[in-house]
Coordinates of C-alpha atoms in Angstrom, one line a residue:
M1426 CA 5.7 -52.8 187.7
R1427 CA 6.5 -54.7 190.8
L1428 CA 7.3 -57.9 188.9
L1429 CA 9.5 -56.0 186.4
S1430 CA 11.3 -54.4 189.4
V1431 CA 11.9 -57.8 191.0
L1432 CA 13.2 -59.2 187.6
F1433 CA 15.6 -56.3 187.3
I1434 CA 16.9 -56.5 190.8
T1435 CA 17.4 -60.3 190.6
A1436 CA 19.2 -60.0 187.3
A1437 CA 21.4 -57.1 188.4
S1438 CA 22.3 -58.8 191.7
G1439 CA 23.2 -62.2 190.1
F1440 CA 20.9 -64.1 192.4
A1441 CA 18.9 -67.1 191.0
A1442 CA 15.2 -66.7 190.8
G1443 CA 13.3 -68.3 193.6
P1444 CA 10.2 -70.3 193.6
W1445 CA 7.9 -67.2 193.9
L1446 CA 9.5 -65.6 190.9
E1447 CA 9.2 -68.8 188.8
T1448 CA 5.6 -69.0 189.7
Q1449 CA 4.9 -65.5 188.7
I1450 CA 6.7 -65.9 185.4
A1451 CA 4.8 -69.1 184.6
Q1452 CA 1.4 -67.2 184.8
P1453 CA -0.1 -66.6 181.3
I1454 CA -0.2 -62.9 180.3
L1455 CA -3.0 -63.4 177.7
V1456 CA -6.1 -65.5 178.0
P1457 CA -6.2 -68.8 175.9
R1458 CA -6.7 -68.3 172.2
Q1459 CA -6.7 -64.5 172.5
T1460 CA -4.3 -63.9 169.7
L1461 CA -6.1 -66.3 167.4
L1462 CA -9.5 -64.8 168.1
E1463 CA -8.1 -61.3 167.6
A1464 CA -6.6 -62.3 164.2
E1465 CA -9.9 -64.0 163.2
V1466 CA -11.9 -60.8 164.1
H1467 CA -9.4 -58.6 162.3
L1468 CA -9.5 -60.6 159.1
A1469 CA -13.3 -61.3 159.1
S1470 CA -14.0 -57.6 159.6
R1471 CA -12.1 -56.8 156.4
V1472 CA -14.0 -59.2 154.1
K1473 CA -16.2 -57.2 151.8
P1474 CA -19.9 -57.6 152.3
I1475 CA -22.5 -57.6 149.5
P1476 CA -24.0 -54.1 149.4
A1477 CA -27.8 -53.6 149.7
I1478 CA -29.3 -53.8 146.2
A1479 CA -32.7 -52.3 145.4
D1480 CA -33.6 -54.1 142.2
S1481 CA -32.3 -56.5 139.5
G1482 CA -31.2 -53.7 137.3
E1483 CA -28.9 -52.3 140.0
W1484 CA -27.6 -55.8 140.7
D1485 CA -26.8 -56.3 137.0
R1486 CA -24.8 -53.1 136.9
Y1487 CA -23.0 -53.9 140.1
A1488 CA -22.2 -57.4 139.0
A1489 CA -20.9 -56.2 135.7
R1490 CA -18.5 -53.7 137.4
L1491 CA -17.3 -56.4 139.8
R1492 CA -16.8 -58.9 137.1
A1493 CA -14.6 -56.4 135.2
Q1494 CA -12.6 -55.5 138.3
I1495 CA -11.9 -59.2 139.0
L1496 CA -10.9 -60.0 135.4
D1497 CA -8.8 -56.9 134.9
N1498 CA -7.1 -56.6 138.3
V1499 CA -6.9 -60.1 139.6
I1500 CA -7.0 -62.7 136.8
F1501 CA -5.4 -60.7 134.0
R1502 CA -2.9 -58.6 136.0
G1503 CA 0.5 -57.9 134.4
E1504 CA 1.7 -59.9 131.5
A1505 CA -1.4 -62.1 131.7
A1506 CA -3.4 -59.3 130.1
K1507 CA -1.7 -60.2 126.8
W1508 CA -2.9 -63.9 127.1
R1509 CA -6.5 -62.9 127.4
D1510 CA -7.3 -62.7 123.7
T1511 CA -4.3 -64.4 122.2
P1512 CA -5.3 -67.0 119.5
T1513 CA -4.8 -70.6 120.6
R1514 CA -5.2 -74.0 119.0
V1515 CA -7.1 -77.2 119.5
E1516 CA -6.2 -80.5 118.0
W1517 CA -8.6 -83.5 117.8
L1518 CA -7.0 -86.9 118.1
D1519 CA -8.3 -90.5 118.5
T1520 CA -12.0 -91.6 118.8
L1521 CA -12.8 -94.5 121.2
P1522 CA -16.0 -96.4 120.8
G1523 CA -18.2 -97.1 123.9
N1524 CA -21.6 -98.7 124.6
G1525 CA -24.0 -96.0 123.5
Y1526 CA -21.4 -93.3 123.5
R1527 CA -18.0 -92.5 122.1
V1528 CA -14.9 -90.7 123.5
K1529 CA -13.0 -88.2 121.4
K1530 CA -9.5 -87.2 122.6
F1531 CA -8.2 -83.7 122.0
R1532 CA -5.6 -81.3 123.3
Y1533 CA -5.8 -77.5 123.4
E1534 CA -3.6 -74.5 124.2
V1535 CA -4.3 -72.5 127.4
I1536 CA -1.8 -69.9 126.3
P1537 CA 0.5 -70.4 123.2
G1538 CA 2.8 -73.3 124.0
M1539 CA 1.0 -74.5 127.1
W1540 CA -1.2 -77.5 126.2
L1541 CA -3.8 -79.5 128.3
P1542 CA -5.4 -82.8 127.2
G1543 CA -9.1 -83.2 127.2
L1544 CA -11.9 -85.7 126.4
L1545 CA -15.3 -85.3 124.8
Y1546 CA -17.9 -87.9 125.8
E1547 CA -20.5 -87.8 123.0
P1548 CA -23.8 -89.7 122.4
E1549 CA -23.5 -92.5 119.9
Q1550 CA -26.6 -91.2 118.1
L1551 CA -26.4 -87.4 117.9
S1552 CA -28.6 -84.9 116.0
G1553 CA -29.9 -81.4 116.6
R1554 CA -28.9 -79.1 119.5
V1555 CA -28.2 -80.8 122.8
P1556 CA -26.8 -79.5 126.2
A1557 CA -23.1 -79.3 126.7
I1558 CA -21.6 -79.9 130.1
V1559 CA -18.1 -78.9 131.1
N1560 CA -16.8 -81.3 133.8
L1561 CA -14.0 -79.8 135.9
N1562 CA -11.7 -82.0 138.0
G1563 CA -10.5 -81.6 141.5
H1564 CA -7.3 -82.5 143.2
E1565 CA -7.7 -86.3 142.5
G1566 CA -4.3 -87.5 141.6
D1567 CA -5.4 -89.6 138.6
G1568 CA -7.2 -86.6 137.0
K1569 CA -9.6 -87.4 134.2
A1570 CA -8.9 -91.1 134.6
N1571 CA -10.7 -90.9 137.9
S1572 CA -13.5 -93.5 137.9
Y1573 CA -16.4 -91.3 139.2
I1574 CA -15.5 -88.5 136.7
Q1575 CA -15.6 -91.1 133.8
E1576 CA -18.9 -92.5 135.1
R1577 CA -20.5 -89.0 135.3
C1578 CA -19.4 -88.1 131.8
I1579 CA -20.5 -91.5 130.3
N1580 CA -23.9 -91.0 132.1
L1581 CA -24.3 -87.5 130.6
A1582 CA -23.4 -88.7 127.1
K1583 CA -25.8 -91.7 127.3
K1584 CA -28.5 -89.2 128.3
G1585 CA -27.9 -87.3 125.1
M1586 CA -25.5 -84.6 126.3
L1587 CA -22.0 -83.5 125.3
A1588 CA -19.7 -84.0 128.3
F1589 CA -16.3 -82.2 128.1
N1590 CA -13.6 -83.0 130.6
N1591 CA -10.0 -81.6 130.7
E1592 CA -7.0 -82.4 132.7
W1593 CA -6.1 -80.1 135.6
F1594 CA -2.7 -78.8 136.5
G1595 CA -0.8 -81.1 138.8
T1596 CA -3.1 -84.2 138.2
G1597 CA -3.2 -87.1 135.8
Q1598 CA -1.1 -86.4 132.7
M1599 CA -0.2 -83.0 134.1
A1600 CA 1.3 -84.4 137.3
I1601 CA 4.8 -83.2 136.4
P1602 CA 7.1 -80.8 138.2
G1603 CA 6.5 -77.8 135.9
F1604 CA 2.7 -78.0 136.3
V1605 CA 2.3 -78.4 140.1
H1606 CA -0.3 -76.1 141.6
Y1607 CA 2.2 -74.0 143.6
R1608 CA 4.0 -72.8 140.5
L1609 CA 1.2 -70.2 140.6
N1610 CA 3.0 -68.6 143.6
Q1611 CA 6.1 -68.2 141.5
I1612 CA 4.3 -66.6 138.7
D1613 CA 2.7 -64.1 141.1
L1614 CA 6.2 -63.1 142.3
T1615 CA 7.0 -61.9 138.8
G1616 CA 4.1 -59.4 138.9
T1617 CA 1.9 -61.5 136.7
S1618 CA -1.3 -63.3 137.8
G1619 CA -0.6 -66.9 138.4
L1620 CA -4.4 -67.4 138.4
A1621 CA -4.7 -66.6 134.7
P1622 CA -3.7 -70.1 133.3
Y1623 CA -6.3 -71.6 135.6
F1624 CA -9.1 -69.4 134.4
L1625 CA -8.0 -69.6 130.8
A1626 CA -7.9 -73.4 131.0
Q1627 CA -11.6 -73.3 131.9
K1628 CA -12.6 -70.5 129.5
R1629 CA -10.9 -72.2 126.5
L1630 CA -12.7 -75.4 127.3
V1631 CA -16.0 -73.5 127.2
D1632 CA -14.9 -72.1 123.8
I1633 CA -14.3 -75.6 122.5
A1634 CA -17.7 -76.8 123.9
L1635 CA -19.7 -74.1 122.2
Q1636 CA -17.9 -74.6 118.9
H1637 CA -19.4 -78.1 118.7
P1638 CA -22.0 -78.1 115.9
N1639 CA -24.5 -79.8 118.1
A1640 CA -24.0 -77.7 121.2
D1641 CA -26.9 -75.7 122.4
T1642 CA -25.5 -72.3 123.6
D1643 CA -28.5 -71.8 125.8
R1644 CA -27.9 -75.0 127.7
L1645 CA -24.2 -74.9 128.8
G1646 CA -23.6 -76.3 132.2
V1647 CA -20.5 -76.5 134.4
T1648 CA -19.9 -78.8 137.3
G1649 CA -17.1 -80.2 139.5
L1650 CA -16.2 -81.5 143.0
S1651 CA -13.7 -80.0 145.4
G1652 CA -11.1 -78.2 143.3
G1653 CA -13.6 -78.7 140.4
G1654 CA -16.2 -77.0 142.6
W1655 CA -13.9 -74.0 143.0
Q1656 CA -13.3 -73.9 139.2
T1657 CA -17.0 -74.1 138.6
I1658 CA -17.9 -71.0 140.7
L1659 CA -15.0 -69.0 139.4
L1660 CA -15.9 -69.7 135.7
S1661 CA -19.7 -69.5 136.2
S1662 CA -19.5 -66.1 138.0
L1663 CA -17.1 -64.5 135.4
D1664 CA -18.4 -66.1 132.2
P1665 CA -22.1 -65.4 131.6
R1666 CA -22.2 -68.0 128.8
V1667 CA -22.6 -70.6 131.6
K1668 CA -26.3 -71.1 132.1
L1669 CA -26.2 -73.8 134.8
A1670 CA -23.5 -74.0 137.5
A1671 CA -23.3 -77.0 139.9
P1672 CA -20.3 -76.5 142.3
L1673 CA -19.9 -79.2 144.9
A1674 CA -17.8 -78.7 148.0
G1675 CA -15.3 -76.5 146.4
Y1676 CA -15.3 -73.2 148.2
S1677 CA -16.6 -71.1 151.2
S1678 CA -16.7 -67.5 152.3
F1679 CA -13.5 -66.0 153.5
V1680 CA -15.4 -65.2 156.8
T1681 CA -16.1 -69.0 157.2
R1682 CA -12.4 -69.7 156.6
T1683 CA -11.3 -67.3 159.4
Q1684 CA -13.7 -69.1 161.8
F1685 CA -12.7 -72.6 160.9
P1686 CA -9.0 -72.6 160.0
E1687 CA -8.7 -76.2 161.1
M1688 CA -10.8 -77.2 158.1
D1689 CA -9.6 -76.0 154.7
L1690 CA -8.2 -72.5 153.9
G1691 CA -7.9 -73.5 150.3
D1692 CA -5.0 -73.9 147.9
S1693 CA -3.1 -71.0 146.3
E1694 CA -5.5 -70.8 143.4
Q1695 CA -8.6 -70.7 145.7
T1696 CA -7.2 -67.7 147.7
P1697 CA -5.5 -65.8 144.9
V1698 CA -3.7 -62.5 145.3
D1699 CA -6.0 -59.5 145.6
L1700 CA -9.3 -61.3 145.1
G1701 CA -10.4 -60.2 148.6
V1702 CA -9.8 -56.6 147.7
Y1703 CA -12.8 -56.8 145.4
A1704 CA -15.0 -59.7 146.3
D1705 CA -15.7 -62.7 148.6
Y1706 CA -17.0 -66.0 147.4
T1707 CA -20.4 -64.8 148.5
H1708 CA -20.2 -62.3 145.7
L1709 CA -19.1 -64.9 143.2
T1710 CA -22.1 -67.1 144.2
A1711 CA -24.5 -64.3 143.7
M1712 CA -22.9 -63.3 140.4
V1713 CA -24.2 -66.5 138.8
A1714 CA -27.6 -64.9 138.8
A1715 CA -29.7 -64.7 136.8
N1716 CA -28.5 -68.1 135.5
A1717 CA -29.2 -71.2 137.5
L1718 CA -27.2 -72.4 140.4
Q1719 CA -27.3 -75.9 142.1
F1720 CA -25.1 -75.5 145.1
G1721 CA -23.8 -78.3 147.4
N1722 CA -21.3 -78.3 150.3
N1723 CA -20.5 -80.7 153.1
A1724 CA -19.9 -80.8 156.8
R1725 CA -16.8 -82.6 158.0
E1726 CA -15.7 -84.7 155.1
K1727 CA -12.3 -84.8 153.3
C1728 CA -13.2 -81.9 150.9
G1729 CA -13.1 -79.7 154.0
F1730 CA -15.3 -76.7 153.1
R1731 CA -18.0 -76.2 155.8
A1732 CA -21.6 -76.0 154.6
D1733 CA -22.4 -73.3 157.1

């Protein structure tokens, strides 16, 4: 009150503030980082925890309810509900020979009129039922042309598996203005889920993989790095057809993100509208059960998501 009185008298009298007043005004009112810490506590306290579960039956029922809530209220909100079961097309194009494998080009509709390109890496000698692996790309600018993605898919094919790889929005052939990642935000503003095309791009690719005459439906795996890791956990938690999920450095709990904002808060698709109302990424990780999960994260590398 004394300082406020001095300020008022000084201002009213027209006198310039002296050294004492300048010293007083220069003193901090809040301790360092107080507002940041209060914001972190506020946000972290509102992240939904996983409830105590008594047995596997109770977990299955809980996971089924949660899966339905995320699909109905987050991914297929608004106009996107009509896209969920809309028939779409796939077109097979050229076949390229390789050393012990071949590459088949295709393109498929995510929603009617929205096409993505894809590749199937197939063993040169193929018979019977074999595992099918969906390989999801991250934010690498060259998309499915990225060398390590090609090497992984070739390696899988030469080991007798079917390796599917699609292009991701904003990368490779889809690095065009209409398909940049942040168009998602504009779709959200219309009242429709901007996340829906992302999920449908993954789900439709699984549909294509399981339609292959040699695909073993009991051995469908999904993997990806960075943004591909995020796609892997989203798809594997919401689509029980995935039997093995191997996400690498693609996501972390919302609590971790509040504690380490200097690392990576995630892109718009990784922090979609309303997901936190229903689930954290801890829930999505647990929802892969009872299927297999091979989980990997990093510490302080360029992907950003903290292992702890």
